[in-house]
């Protein structure tokens, strides 16, 4: 019995909790991609770098706070800086929209042209971020690092197997719940949100009934920018912040959005967790888990790992390919906010 | 009220509208008929601002409106329905109707946060209006259904319902009757009549059902190959040799005044009989 409990704790510690936190970050990222797709009708390749920009802005402000001794311990200081990061990201997005995307929108360019333009924006932002903050790893976390520590957990439960819950993980999950809740409330219960859905459903008809397209596009960028800054900062808080990683993050984020059905916010949310859980479960070494669950003599010699963690991004790719073959519209048949 | 002056609308080599001039009198219910591909819908698209004409002018109450955007015209009380029903498929029928009135204060985030009571009041008013329209169209059972799940005929009703959400001056109806059952067609006819008489609406309607046209419309304009072929009272039109040749078909010659949609062997293939079967 205790072995089973231990096995469960082990799995929670190395699979369940990390995947929940990572899934929350992916879901927030994928929601931004999906919103932009639903309203502006192109796949925004710059989204990863927008997250990076948001996280960087928050970190810069955080340094300011740290230098002047402002702190909200035990919570990490970066949370206090996050609103500024969000504002900076929105401002940056509005400038980019004015100078790049609006031109193609007015010309009614094909989505693929906007997609290529967004790739250009991606490279530009990537350069800008590295120019400002440098290519190195930055430590984001401060304050109380853990909600539950391994030692405390062992004392509390008397189990051999310890469990740790990092503050960043708790915050990620909580932030995802709050953001997703707010977003859905906004889309389903406010007039502005309904205008956005209407615009996403049928642009011509929405225009006819006087829905202001500029306003809808503005809201889309505000929402996407906020979500991106939050997702990027949480990811940085949970791991560490490194400009380079956001290029790689683009794949699981798009995979999440597409798996759920691009354009569908519910899809993006669910997709984020599907991708996160797949990545973590496939790359986890089950050796110790099996050691708890089966008699000693059966315990595997190897790591019992399906795929090395080096290949974790391949998992998103595989899921993406499978979904596109089996159900190209995604779980929630996309293209509707 | 509406004057269309020598409109040409060309798509590459296709002359969809080729020099059409029509006048719609204030307070009239003007019918627009003609074979498939005559350019009727295209002419509507030009008038309602969906297309910019290759050449020609459109006037509303003496003012030039050529090339204005659809929503600008909408705000001036020029409404239209679509032959292929449009809807916000992920919104409920009620929400679809509630989207119609433009410039609602709830669309600005500022007002939503700062003046919630005003926004709520306005929303209540629009909701009541929407419920009234739903009642009128006899579709209360689908009021909370997603519009994407409606049947073809119900979507047509929703199209009509949309024009009833605001005070329109002139409404362009593109085959609202197609695919709607007989009883309801009568109700729609009555509604159009009532809106015209009680609220002073002007209508211009494209329809293939000659019965329906004959009962409601005066005058009737016939289009063929992008231009106006004839204009006059419904009875005259049905007796007009040219029109019979181009549109109504010879089967009617012996029985003027009868519906073109009557199955008659020689009845014209153009009238979409299939769609109107109830
Ligand atoms: N956007 C477009 N591009 C190219 N050709 C078009 C376009 N719209 C209409 N046409 C052509 O213009 C002609 C007139 O079409 P229109 O839709 O106006 O006919 P209609 O009179 O409404 O016919 P129906 O009774 O079948 O609805 C058709 O030959 C059609 O193919
Ligand atoms: Mg037509």
XYZ file of C-alpha atoms and ligand atoms in Angstrom:
647
model
C 0.000 0.000 0.000
C 2.710 2.390 0.972
C 4.564 1.465 -2.184
C 1.580 2.499 -4.242
C 1.362 5.777 -2.373
C 5.053 6.324 -2.872
C 4.701 5.578 -6.568
C 1.863 8.019 -6.816
C 3.822 10.741 -5.025
C 6.774 10.075 -7.282
C 4.621 10.426 -10.356
C 3.011 13.600 -9.007
C 6.384 15.093 -8.294
C 7.997 14.351 -11.638
C 5.077 14.147 -14.027
C 1.800 15.542 -12.767
C 2.977 18.814 -11.223
C 5.573 19.742 -13.858
C 3.145 18.904 -16.657
C 0.367 20.935 -15.068
C 2.662 23.945 -14.733
C 4.125 23.559 -18.221
C 0.643 22.916 -19.628
C -0.603 26.140 -18.047
C 2.200 28.077 -19.707
C 1.568 26.429 -23.071
C -2.178 26.997 -22.777
C -1.667 30.713 -22.141
C 0.695 30.901 -25.116
C -1.615 28.929 -27.392
C -4.593 31.111 -26.433
C -2.746 34.130 -27.802
C -1.978 32.318 -31.059
C -5.574 31.216 -31.384
C -7.015 34.671 -30.700
C -4.811 36.273 -33.332
C -5.722 33.513 -35.752
C -9.447 33.900 -35.094
C -9.494 37.658 -35.519
C -6.597 38.539 -37.808
C -6.713 35.227 -39.652
C -3.059 34.309 -39.792
C -0.698 32.105 -37.834
C 1.483 34.468 -35.887
C 4.978 33.010 -35.873
C 6.177 35.942 -33.816
C 4.174 34.781 -30.816
C 7.092 33.012 -29.130
C 9.212 36.143 -29.377
C 6.315 38.240 -28.118
C 6.316 36.040 -25.020
C 10.056 36.545 -24.811
C 9.654 40.300 -25.115
C 7.028 40.307 -22.369
C 9.210 38.276 -20.042
C 12.215 40.488 -20.793
C 10.265 43.665 -20.051
C 9.053 42.201 -16.780
C 12.615 41.208 -15.858
C 13.969 44.679 -16.624
C 11.341 46.246 -14.381
C 11.991 43.554 -11.788
C 15.681 44.562 -11.685
C 14.560 48.102 -11.068
C 12.418 46.990 -8.148
C 15.173 44.792 -6.748
C 17.692 47.604 -6.992
C 15.414 49.966 -5.103
C 14.570 47.338 -2.519
C 10.916 46.887 -3.439
C 9.767 43.355 -2.750
C 6.586 41.376 -2.271
C 8.266 38.430 -0.558
C 7.441 35.617 -0.219
C 6.104 36.085 -3.758
C 8.643 36.591 -6.534
C 9.293 40.245 -7.391
C 8.705 39.585 -11.072
C 4.983 39.290 -10.382
C 4.962 42.911 -9.299
C 6.788 43.796 -12.504
C 4.460 41.709 -14.680
C 1.803 44.418 -15.222
C 4.521 46.655 -16.636
C 5.713 43.808 -18.821
C 2.163 43.395 -20.104
C 1.837 47.090 -20.897
C 5.194 47.143 -22.665
C 4.220 44.098 -24.722
C 0.884 45.587 -25.729
C 2.574 48.853 -26.693
C 5.163 46.988 -28.744
C 2.458 44.916 -30.464
C 0.443 47.972 -31.369
C 3.524 49.564 -32.922
C 4.288 46.374 -34.849
C 0.664 46.132 -35.970
C 0.683 49.728 -37.181
C 3.958 49.415 -39.006
C 3.657 45.899 -40.426
C 0.418 43.962 -40.137
C -1.975 46.806 -40.779
C -0.459 47.420 -44.183
C -1.143 43.868 -45.293
C -4.581 43.879 -43.675
C -5.629 46.958 -45.617
C -4.340 45.338 -48.774
C -6.370 42.266 -47.860
C -3.261 40.169 -48.324
C -3.514 36.388 -48.248
C -2.990 34.788 -44.816
C 0.252 33.203 -45.973
C 1.704 36.656 -46.680
C 0.843 37.773 -43.166
C 2.382 34.570 -41.866
C 5.645 35.327 -43.667
C 5.514 38.893 -42.379
C 5.078 37.533 -38.868
C 8.188 35.401 -39.362
C 10.006 38.634 -40.180
C 8.645 40.204 -37.011
C 9.815 37.112 -35.144
C 13.426 37.549 -36.281
C 13.282 41.262 -35.584
C 11.973 40.784 -32.042
C 14.445 38.002 -31.405
C 17.285 40.338 -32.349
C 15.804 43.211 -30.381
C 15.455 41.137 -27.230
C 18.986 39.798 -27.427
C 20.257 43.283 -28.124
C 18.585 44.637 -25.012
C 19.070 41.875 -22.455
C 21.788 39.749 -24.035
C 21.681 36.074 -24.997
C 22.484 34.695 -21.543
C 20.421 32.888 -18.981
C 18.732 35.173 -16.460
C 17.570 34.081 -13.042
C 14.035 35.284 -12.480
C 13.038 33.596 -9.288
C 13.452 35.201 -5.867
C 11.459 35.214 -2.631
C 10.168 31.911 -1.278
C 10.988 29.254 -3.855
C 8.796 26.464 -2.580
C 5.232 26.059 -1.440
C 5.980 22.507 -0.305
C 9.536 21.250 0.220
C 10.617 17.653 -0.100
C 11.729 17.417 3.536
C 8.554 18.969 4.889
C 6.461 16.677 2.743
C 8.280 13.607 4.040
C 7.808 14.749 7.627
C 4.172 15.536 7.052
C 3.266 12.238 5.406
C 5.923 9.901 6.702
C 6.480 8.575 3.176
C 9.897 7.721 1.751
C 9.180 9.531 -1.426
C 9.318 13.311 -1.262
C 7.306 15.841 -3.198
C 8.106 19.447 -3.940
C 5.770 22.114 -5.211
C 7.614 25.143 -6.491
C 6.096 28.581 -6.044
C 6.457 29.119 -9.788
C 4.432 25.992 -10.490
C 1.648 27.000 -8.138
C 1.567 30.476 -9.655
C 1.532 29.095 -13.213
C -1.490 26.913 -12.599
C -3.307 29.600 -10.653
C -2.563 32.232 -13.307
C -3.811 29.932 -16.050
C -7.070 29.301 -14.202
C -7.643 33.012 -13.597
C -6.670 34.110 -17.118
C -8.675 31.413 -18.870
C -11.678 32.148 -16.641
C -11.485 35.873 -17.322
C -10.985 35.362 -21.037
C -13.989 33.080 -21.355
C -16.122 35.395 -19.326
C -15.061 38.259 -21.576
C -15.724 36.380 -24.810
C -19.053 34.907 -23.766
C -20.659 37.511 -21.584
C -19.586 40.969 -22.678
C -20.682 42.836 -25.748
C -17.074 43.467 -26.772
C -16.322 39.778 -26.453
C -19.354 38.849 -28.497
C -18.331 41.349 -31.168
C -14.984 39.585 -31.320
C -16.639 36.217 -31.734
C -19.018 37.638 -34.308
C -16.108 39.125 -36.231
C -14.298 35.816 -36.090
C -17.394 33.926 -37.302
C -18.315 36.137 -40.219
C -16.308 39.226 -40.936
C -18.616 40.635 -43.628
C -21.718 40.375 -41.528
C -19.951 41.818 -38.488
C -18.755 44.781 -40.528
C -22.260 45.260 -41.827
C -23.716 45.505 -38.342
C -21.217 48.183 -37.525
C -18.700 46.166 -35.546
C -15.631 48.369 -35.662
C -12.844 46.218 -37.136
C -10.061 48.406 -35.767
C -11.428 48.023 -32.283
C -11.768 44.263 -32.585
C -8.202 44.010 -33.852
C -7.046 46.254 -31.013
C -8.718 43.998 -28.449
C -7.188 40.942 -30.075
C -3.681 42.393 -29.714
C -4.338 43.532 -26.159
C -5.511 40.071 -25.155
C -2.798 38.256 -27.088
C -0.103 40.575 -25.707
C -1.271 40.183 -22.112
C -1.474 36.407 -22.389
C 1.921 36.237 -24.096
C 3.637 38.393 -21.465
C 2.114 36.315 -18.671
C 2.990 33.012 -20.340
C 6.553 34.109 -21.102
C 7.175 35.420 -17.601
C 5.780 32.293 -15.967
C 7.913 30.102 -18.190
C 10.973 32.155 -17.261
C 10.046 31.995 -13.590
C 9.563 28.230 -13.717
C 12.737 27.380 -15.619
C 14.945 30.388 -16.273
C 14.785 33.141 -18.855
C 16.854 32.662 -21.986
C 15.898 34.432 -25.228
C 16.925 31.418 -27.269
C 14.348 29.028 -25.780
C 11.340 30.894 -27.120
C 12.105 29.946 -30.679
C 11.842 26.315 -29.624
C 8.717 26.971 -27.589
C 6.931 28.049 -30.735
C 6.508 24.448 -31.816
C 4.695 23.113 -28.720
C 2.594 26.296 -28.635
C 1.436 25.920 -32.207
C 0.977 22.218 -31.676
C -1.261 23.017 -28.696
C -3.318 25.513 -30.679
C -3.689 23.192 -33.677
C -4.378 20.042 -31.669
C -7.229 21.813 -29.914
C -8.493 23.323 -33.169
C -6.905 26.633 -34.112
C -9.221 29.552 -33.509
C -10.949 27.841 -30.597
C -9.979 29.106 -27.126
C -11.218 25.962 -25.401
C -9.159 23.988 -27.870
C -6.031 26.001 -27.123
C -6.463 25.485 -23.396
C -7.002 21.747 -23.662
C -4.316 21.490 -26.348
C -1.759 23.083 -24.035
C -2.264 20.383 -21.442
C -2.395 17.585 -24.013
C 0.990 18.615 -25.384
C 2.522 19.202 -21.956
C 1.382 15.851 -20.585
C 2.543 14.025 -23.701
C 5.967 15.635 -23.554
C 6.466 14.939 -19.890
C 5.074 11.399 -19.806
C 6.960 10.297 -22.886
C 10.303 11.634 -21.697
C 9.990 10.565 -18.055
C 12.190 7.698 -16.835
C 9.843 5.223 -15.167
C 12.587 3.155 -13.516
C 11.855 4.236 -9.962
C 8.117 4.228 -10.487
C 8.268 0.620 -11.624
C 10.550 -0.227 -8.730
C 7.743 0.759 -6.386
C 5.023 -0.952 -8.344
C 6.507 -4.369 -9.226
C 8.376 -6.952 -7.161
C 12.086 -6.232 -6.806
C 13.123 -9.015 -9.107
C 11.064 -7.534 -11.944
C 12.452 -4.052 -11.621
C 13.925 -2.854 -14.906
C 17.633 -2.396 -15.304
C 17.431 0.516 -17.671
C 15.771 3.856 -17.160
C 12.475 2.707 -18.645
C 12.307 5.947 -20.579
C 10.450 6.032 -23.876
C 12.348 8.974 -25.314
C 15.314 10.981 -24.142
C 14.446 14.491 -22.965
C 16.555 15.809 -25.830
C 13.726 14.748 -28.080
C 10.912 16.379 -26.175
C 10.121 18.765 -28.996
C 9.779 15.812 -31.339
C 6.773 14.799 -29.257
C 4.882 17.949 -30.237
C 5.816 17.287 -33.816
C 4.506 13.741 -33.702
C 1.232 14.794 -32.117
C 0.900 17.578 -34.643
C 1.381 15.205 -37.563
C -1.024 12.648 -36.135
C -3.726 15.237 -35.493
C -3.333 16.770 -38.931
C -3.778 13.348 -40.510
C -6.562 12.022 -38.315
C -8.533 15.143 -37.523
C -7.187 18.185 -39.361
C -9.662 20.551 -37.737
C -8.391 19.683 -34.251
C -10.268 18.371 -31.261
C -12.690 21.270 -31.104
C -12.963 21.881 -34.875
C -11.300 25.235 -35.014
C -11.824 28.649 -36.483
C -14.348 30.081 -34.162
C -13.741 32.149 -31.065
C -35.713 57.196 -52.939
C -33.051 55.039 -54.558
C -31.865 55.964 -58.003
C -29.482 53.634 -59.760
C -27.948 55.291 -62.764
C -26.301 53.247 -65.495
C -24.405 50.822 -63.264
C -21.805 48.599 -64.835
C -20.159 45.879 -62.796
C -17.615 43.791 -64.631
C -15.612 40.902 -63.253
C -12.800 40.490 -65.719
C -14.622 39.594 -68.911
C -17.962 38.911 -67.219
C -20.393 41.783 -67.410
C -22.544 40.833 -64.445
C -24.368 44.166 -64.517
C -24.213 45.954 -67.818
C -25.811 49.339 -67.711
C -28.708 48.924 -65.293
C -30.785 51.955 -64.308
C -33.640 51.606 -61.855
C -35.628 53.846 -59.564
C -37.199 52.731 -56.316
C -39.992 54.968 -55.098
C -40.298 55.797 -51.429
C -42.823 53.545 -49.715
C -43.002 51.033 -52.515
C -42.380 47.309 -52.530
C -40.418 46.945 -55.694
C -39.906 43.477 -57.089
C -36.776 42.504 -58.971
C -37.011 39.386 -61.069
C -35.023 37.782 -63.823
C -33.330 34.541 -64.829
C -30.439 33.100 -62.849
C -27.284 35.021 -63.505
C -29.186 38.116 -64.640
C -27.114 40.217 -62.256
C -29.748 40.866 -59.593
C -27.618 39.927 -56.621
C -24.653 41.738 -58.082
C -26.752 44.880 -58.415
C -27.746 44.529 -54.739
C -24.103 44.127 -53.837
C -23.288 47.344 -55.653
C -26.133 49.280 -54.052
C -25.376 47.989 -50.541
C -21.708 48.874 -50.868
C -20.261 45.364 -51.071
C -18.869 46.033 -54.542
C -17.543 49.214 -56.030
C -19.120 49.456 -59.471
C -16.974 49.611 -62.598
C -18.960 52.703 -63.505
C -22.270 54.362 -62.695
C -23.877 56.027 -59.702
C -26.264 55.207 -56.866
C -28.258 57.862 -55.032
C -30.155 57.621 -51.760
C -32.636 60.464 -51.249
C -30.780 62.485 -53.838
C -27.420 62.014 -52.182
C -24.717 60.040 -53.930
C -23.846 56.858 -52.033
C -21.742 55.084 -54.660
C -18.792 53.307 -53.088
C -19.784 53.918 -49.465
C -18.954 51.069 -47.102
C -21.743 48.620 -46.177
C -21.769 49.698 -42.542
C -22.002 53.376 -43.497
C -25.051 52.572 -45.589
C -26.394 50.409 -42.804
C -26.226 53.388 -40.486
C -28.182 55.412 -43.006
C -30.949 52.850 -42.826
C -30.105 50.916 -45.969
C -30.287 47.249 -45.030
C -29.952 44.091 -47.039
C -30.310 40.362 -46.601
C -28.098 37.798 -48.288
C -29.237 35.224 -50.807
C -26.892 32.746 -49.166
C -27.783 33.261 -45.530
C -25.015 34.711 -43.381
C -24.914 34.103 -39.689
C -22.579 34.171 -36.705
C -22.486 30.416 -36.370
C -21.025 30.233 -32.885
C -23.491 32.722 -31.412
C -27.063 31.908 -30.427
C -29.963 33.111 -32.540
C -30.791 35.729 -29.935
C -27.186 36.938 -29.810
C -27.155 37.067 -33.593
C -30.085 39.447 -33.541
C -28.619 41.404 -30.658
C -25.440 42.007 -32.653
C -27.364 44.034 -35.218
C -27.846 47.506 -33.743
C -24.595 49.330 -34.373
C -22.694 51.486 -31.932
C -23.817 49.774 -28.745
C -22.046 51.262 -25.765
C -21.080 47.821 -24.485
C -18.702 47.536 -27.416
C -16.364 49.990 -25.791
C -14.430 48.553 -22.892
C -14.476 51.937 -21.164
C -18.242 51.988 -20.951
C -18.408 48.356 -19.893
C -16.296 49.144 -16.832
C -17.312 52.716 -16.126
C -21.011 52.812 -16.907
C -22.289 49.300 -16.358
C -25.840 50.371 -15.618
C -26.191 52.228 -18.901
C -24.761 49.279 -20.782
C -27.090 46.871 -19.008
C -30.155 48.995 -19.655
C -29.334 49.224 -23.324
C -28.736 45.510 -23.492
C -32.076 44.779 -21.841
C -33.823 46.936 -24.392
C -32.122 45.223 -27.308
C -32.820 41.816 -25.789
C -36.525 42.637 -25.520
C -36.484 43.733 -29.135
C -34.765 40.519 -30.178
C -37.334 38.444 -28.315
C -40.099 40.338 -30.071
C -38.566 39.550 -33.457
C -38.077 35.894 -32.496
C -41.732 35.743 -31.480
C -42.764 37.343 -34.739
C -40.774 34.895 -36.846
C -42.251 32.017 -34.854
C -38.870 30.562 -33.945
C -38.865 30.787 -30.120
C -37.828 27.148 -29.871
C -34.425 27.909 -31.390
C -33.806 31.250 -29.689
C -30.940 29.822 -27.652
C -29.679 27.488 -30.338
C -26.380 28.271 -32.066
C -27.163 29.897 -35.388
C -24.797 27.512 -37.143
C -27.165 24.651 -36.293
C -30.259 26.190 -37.883
C -31.894 24.742 -40.968
C -31.586 26.574 -44.264
C -35.077 28.044 -43.984
C -34.542 29.131 -40.399
C -31.363 30.915 -41.451
C -33.418 32.791 -44.027
C -35.796 33.859 -41.289
C -32.851 35.024 -39.253
C -31.776 37.114 -42.251
C -35.171 38.782 -42.273
C -35.151 39.128 -38.503
C -31.929 41.067 -38.679
C -33.577 43.780 -40.736
C -36.293 44.109 -38.102
C -33.854 44.876 -35.284
C -33.327 48.478 -36.308
C -35.429 51.173 -37.894
C -34.650 50.799 -41.528
C -35.585 53.144 -44.324
C -35.069 50.773 -47.168
C -34.530 47.050 -47.109
C -33.147 44.946 -49.925
C -34.343 41.365 -49.656
C -32.470 38.791 -51.710
C -34.760 35.774 -52.026
C -35.890 35.685 -48.400
C -38.708 33.432 -49.476
C -36.559 30.729 -51.031
C -36.618 27.622 -48.891
C -39.266 28.913 -46.517
C -42.505 26.955 -46.171
C -45.778 28.250 -47.622
C -47.482 29.250 -44.389
C -44.482 31.146 -43.207
C -44.075 32.718 -46.619
C -47.548 34.175 -46.125
C -46.543 35.466 -42.711
C -43.405 37.014 -44.142
C -45.457 38.650 -46.872
C -47.789 40.092 -44.244
C -44.825 41.294 -42.228
C -43.351 43.070 -45.201
C -46.687 44.683 -45.960
C -47.087 45.770 -42.351
C -43.590 47.185 -42.085
C -44.260 49.123 -45.260
C -47.636 50.477 -44.175
C -47.096 51.023 -40.461
C -43.456 51.975 -40.344
C -42.981 53.450 -43.779
C -40.304 50.996 -44.881
C -39.406 50.802 -48.519
C -38.591 47.370 -49.918
C -36.832 46.052 -52.940
C -37.022 42.302 -53.206
C -35.550 39.686 -55.473
C -37.816 36.671 -55.683
C -38.457 33.874 -58.132
C -41.929 32.990 -56.848
C -44.303 34.877 -59.158
C -47.271 34.305 -56.838
C -45.463 36.026 -54.032
C -44.252 38.822 -56.317
C -47.708 39.294 -57.808
C -49.352 39.684 -54.400
C -46.815 42.078 -52.907
C -44.900 44.002 -55.463
C -45.658 47.099 -57.370
C -43.812 47.851 -59.535
C -41.894 44.850 -60.788
C -38.571 45.257 -62.575
C -37.265 42.517 -64.836
C -33.548 42.114 -65.380
C -31.826 39.944 -67.936
C -28.190 39.752 -68.930
C -27.171 42.623 -66.720
C -29.691 45.219 -67.788
C -33.321 46.125 -67.235
C -35.667 44.390 -69.620
C -38.996 45.740 -68.476
C -40.736 47.520 -65.653
C -44.361 47.829 -64.650
C -47.218 46.355 -62.665
C -47.045 42.643 -61.963
C -49.922 41.794 -64.319
C -48.402 43.765 -67.154
C -45.055 42.122 -66.639
C -46.578 38.686 -66.771
C -48.147 39.515 -70.101
C -45.033 41.149 -71.543
C -43.845 39.132 -74.557
C -40.173 39.911 -74.013
C -40.299 38.911 -70.378
C -42.067 35.675 -71.139
C -39.430 34.957 -73.721
C -36.507 35.667 -71.414
C -37.769 34.522 -68.077
C -41.273 33.289 -67.499
C -41.282 30.831 -70.355
C -43.922 30.146 -72.959
C -45.907 27.871 -70.716
C -47.484 30.949 -69.226
C -48.616 32.524 -72.437
C -51.955 30.812 -72.350
C -52.522 31.327 -68.687
C -51.399 34.803 -67.748
C -51.463 35.654 -64.087
C -50.678 32.137 -62.945
C -47.594 31.303 -60.948
C -44.493 30.695 -62.945
C -43.576 28.098 -60.418
C -46.543 25.957 -61.432
C -45.374 22.626 -62.682
C -46.318 22.694 -66.304
C -43.724 20.856 -68.322
C -42.915 24.029 -70.188
C -42.482 25.993 -66.991
C -39.169 27.814 -66.912
C -36.256 26.029 -65.387
C -34.994 29.302 -63.990
C -37.490 29.599 -61.189
C -36.005 27.568 -58.406
C -39.060 25.426 -57.902
C -37.174 22.906 -55.849
C -36.121 25.413 -53.258
C -39.615 26.680 -52.743
C -41.274 23.343 -52.253
C -42.569 23.268 -48.731
N -17.597 38.060 -57.546
C -17.840 37.631 -58.809
N -16.819 37.322 -59.622
C -17.045 36.889 -60.871
N -18.257 36.750 -61.418
C -19.321 37.044 -60.662
C -19.174 37.505 -59.311
N -20.403 37.730 -58.792
C -21.265 37.432 -59.763
N -20.638 37.024 -60.886
C -21.273 36.633 -62.159
O -22.210 37.608 -62.479
C -23.376 37.034 -63.029
C -24.600 37.530 -62.283
O -24.648 36.943 -61.000
P -25.745 37.310 -59.928
O -25.389 36.593 -58.667
O -25.884 38.758 -59.827
O -27.045 36.665 -60.547
P -28.539 36.672 -59.984
O -29.356 37.460 -60.927
O -28.576 37.065 -58.567
O -28.899 35.131 -60.147
P -29.749 34.159 -59.160
O -31.171 34.313 -59.529
O -29.235 32.801 -59.537
O -29.431 34.519 -57.774
C -23.185 35.529 -62.990
O -22.807 35.102 -64.264
C -22.053 35.340 -62.022
O -21.267 34.234 -62.381
Mg -29.023 36.182 -56.820
